[in-house]
């Protein structure tokens, strides 16, 4: 996994805005955007500040053979979402769904009803394609 992918994942997990993060490590947003799109890599002290803020080591960030452990949601989004807009919508939906299931806001019957509803939506979308 490339450095820019690791940084992007951690920022998303921590819900840190890219502009705020760039400012916190002492670089312009434009320079940071170049790091995120993979056209440039941060040097020395900048890399150290990025790693420190993300609670990672510079060596881990630089080593493209080492991957971050992805959550179930992150693996799904990476596999099926083509655009950034799709990724954002899917991430928001999954986060809200996780909250419903994990927060005990729904009892077991309601959770099953929600899953049935999602399945019905899925089935309806397949009918539309036929």
Short mmCIF file of C-alpha atoms in Angstrom, two decimals:
data_model
loop_
_atom_site.label_atom_id
_atom_site.label_comp_id
_atom_site.label_asym_id
_atom_site.label_seq_id
_atom_site.Cartn_x
_atom_site.Cartn_y
_atom_site.Cartn_z
CA UNK A 1 0.00 0.00 0.00
CA UNK A 2 1.38 3.36 -1.01
CA UNK A 3 2.05 6.19 1.43
CA UNK A 4 -0.70 8.39 0.03
CA UNK A 5 -3.27 5.61 0.50
CA UNK A 6 -2.20 5.08 4.13
CA UNK A 7 -2.46 8.79 4.87
CA UNK A 8 -5.88 9.06 3.23
CA UNK A 9 -7.24 6.09 5.20
CA UNK A 10 -6.03 7.39 8.55
CA UNK A 11 -7.39 10.88 7.86
CA UNK A 12 -10.78 9.37 7.01
CA UNK A 13 -10.75 7.21 10.12
CA UNK A 14 -9.95 10.16 12.34
CA UNK A 15 -12.33 12.43 10.42
CA UNK A 16 -9.60 15.02 9.89
CA UNK A 17 -10.07 17.53 7.10
CA UNK A 18 -7.19 17.59 4.65
CA UNK A 19 -6.85 21.35 4.82
CA UNK A 20 -6.62 21.24 8.61
CA UNK A 21 -4.09 18.42 8.51
CA UNK A 22 -1.90 20.23 5.98
CA UNK A 23 -1.87 23.29 8.19
CA UNK A 24 -1.06 21.21 11.29
CA UNK A 25 2.03 19.68 9.68
CA UNK A 26 3.20 23.03 8.29
CA UNK A 27 2.64 22.62 4.55
CA UNK A 28 0.35 24.27 2.07
CA UNK A 29 -2.76 22.41 1.02
CA UNK A 30 -1.39 22.28 -2.52
CA UNK A 31 1.79 20.52 -1.34
CA UNK A 32 -0.28 18.12 0.77
CA UNK A 33 -2.63 17.43 -2.16
CA UNK A 34 0.45 16.43 -4.17
CA UNK A 35 1.36 13.95 -1.43
CA UNK A 36 -2.18 12.54 -1.48
CA UNK A 37 -2.37 12.14 -5.24
CA UNK A 38 1.03 10.46 -5.26
CA UNK A 39 2.86 12.97 -7.46
CA UNK A 40 5.24 13.97 -4.65
CA UNK A 41 6.49 12.49 -1.42
CA UNK A 42 7.19 14.53 1.70
CA UNK A 43 10.79 14.98 2.72
CA UNK A 44 12.52 14.52 6.06
CA UNK A 45 10.99 16.70 8.74
CA UNK A 46 7.62 16.98 6.97
CA UNK A 47 7.38 13.20 6.78
CA UNK A 48 8.23 12.99 10.48
CA UNK A 49 5.48 15.49 11.37
CA UNK A 50 2.93 13.62 9.23
CA UNK A 51 3.86 10.29 10.80
CA UNK A 52 3.72 11.74 14.31
CA UNK A 53 0.29 13.29 13.74
CA UNK A 54 -1.02 9.99 12.34
CA UNK A 55 0.61 8.00 15.16
CA UNK A 56 2.64 5.95 12.67
CA UNK A 57 6.34 5.68 11.96
CA UNK A 58 7.97 7.35 8.96
CA UNK A 59 9.38 3.95 7.99
CA UNK A 60 5.91 2.42 7.88
CA UNK A 61 4.61 5.27 5.73
CA UNK A 62 7.53 4.96 3.27
CA UNK A 63 7.38 1.16 2.98
CA UNK A 64 4.93 0.39 0.16
CA UNK A 65 5.11 -3.32 0.98
CA UNK A 66 3.42 -2.78 4.36
CA UNK A 67 -0.36 -2.40 4.38
CA UNK A 68 -2.73 -0.93 6.89
CA UNK A 69 -5.28 -3.40 8.16
CA UNK A 70 -8.51 -2.32 6.50
CA UNK A 71 -11.86 -2.47 8.23
CA UNK A 72 -14.72 -4.40 6.64
CA UNK A 73 -16.21 -1.12 5.48
CA UNK A 74 -12.92 0.11 3.98
CA UNK A 75 -12.42 -3.18 2.08
CA UNK A 76 -15.96 -2.95 0.69
CA UNK A 77 -15.60 0.68 -0.38
CA UNK A 78 -12.23 0.03 -2.01
CA UNK A 79 -13.63 -2.94 -3.93
CA UNK A 80 -16.89 -1.53 -5.25
CA UNK A 81 -16.78 2.27 -5.36
CA UNK A 82 -15.32 3.87 -8.46
CA UNK A 83 -15.60 7.58 -7.77
CA UNK A 84 -14.75 9.70 -4.74
CA UNK A 85 -18.41 10.74 -4.50
CA UNK A 86 -19.48 7.09 -4.40
CA UNK A 87 -16.87 6.38 -1.73
CA UNK A 88 -18.08 9.27 0.41
CA UNK A 89 -21.74 8.23 0.13
CA UNK A 90 -20.97 4.58 0.85
CA UNK A 91 -18.80 5.50 3.85
CA UNK A 92 -21.54 7.73 5.27
CA UNK A 93 -24.19 5.04 4.78
CA UNK A 94 -22.03 2.36 6.38
CA UNK A 95 -21.14 4.58 9.34
CA UNK A 96 -24.81 5.34 9.96
CA UNK A 97 -25.72 1.68 9.61
CA UNK A 98 -22.99 0.66 12.03
CA UNK A 99 -24.37 3.15 14.49
CA UNK A 100 -27.85 1.68 14.25
CA UNK A 101 -26.58 -1.85 14.82
CA UNK A 102 -23.86 -1.14 17.40
CA UNK A 103 -25.60 1.58 19.37
CA UNK A 104 -28.45 -0.67 20.49
CA UNK A 105 -30.86 1.86 19.04
CA UNK A 106 -32.70 -1.04 17.42
CA UNK A 107 -33.85 -4.27 18.99
CA UNK A 108 -33.12 -7.57 17.22
CA UNK A 109 -36.49 -7.62 15.40
CA UNK A 110 -35.95 -4.08 14.14
CA UNK A 111 -32.43 -4.96 12.96
CA UNK A 112 -33.80 -7.91 10.99
CA UNK A 113 -36.53 -5.71 9.52
CA UNK A 114 -33.89 -3.20 8.42
CA UNK A 115 -31.88 -5.93 6.71
CA UNK A 116 -35.01 -7.23 4.97
CA UNK A 117 -35.78 -3.70 3.79
CA UNK A 118 -32.25 -3.32 2.39
CA UNK A 119 -32.56 -6.68 0.68
CA UNK A 120 -35.87 -5.62 -0.89
CA UNK A 121 -34.26 -2.40 -2.15
CA UNK A 122 -31.45 -4.47 -3.64
CA UNK A 123 -33.90 -6.86 -5.31
CA UNK A 124 -35.92 -3.96 -6.73
CA UNK A 125 -32.77 -2.42 -8.20
CA UNK A 126 -31.95 -5.71 -9.92
CA UNK A 127 -35.44 -5.88 -11.45
CA UNK A 128 -34.95 -2.40 -12.91
CA UNK A 129 -31.86 -3.61 -14.79
CA UNK A 130 -33.63 -6.54 -16.43
#
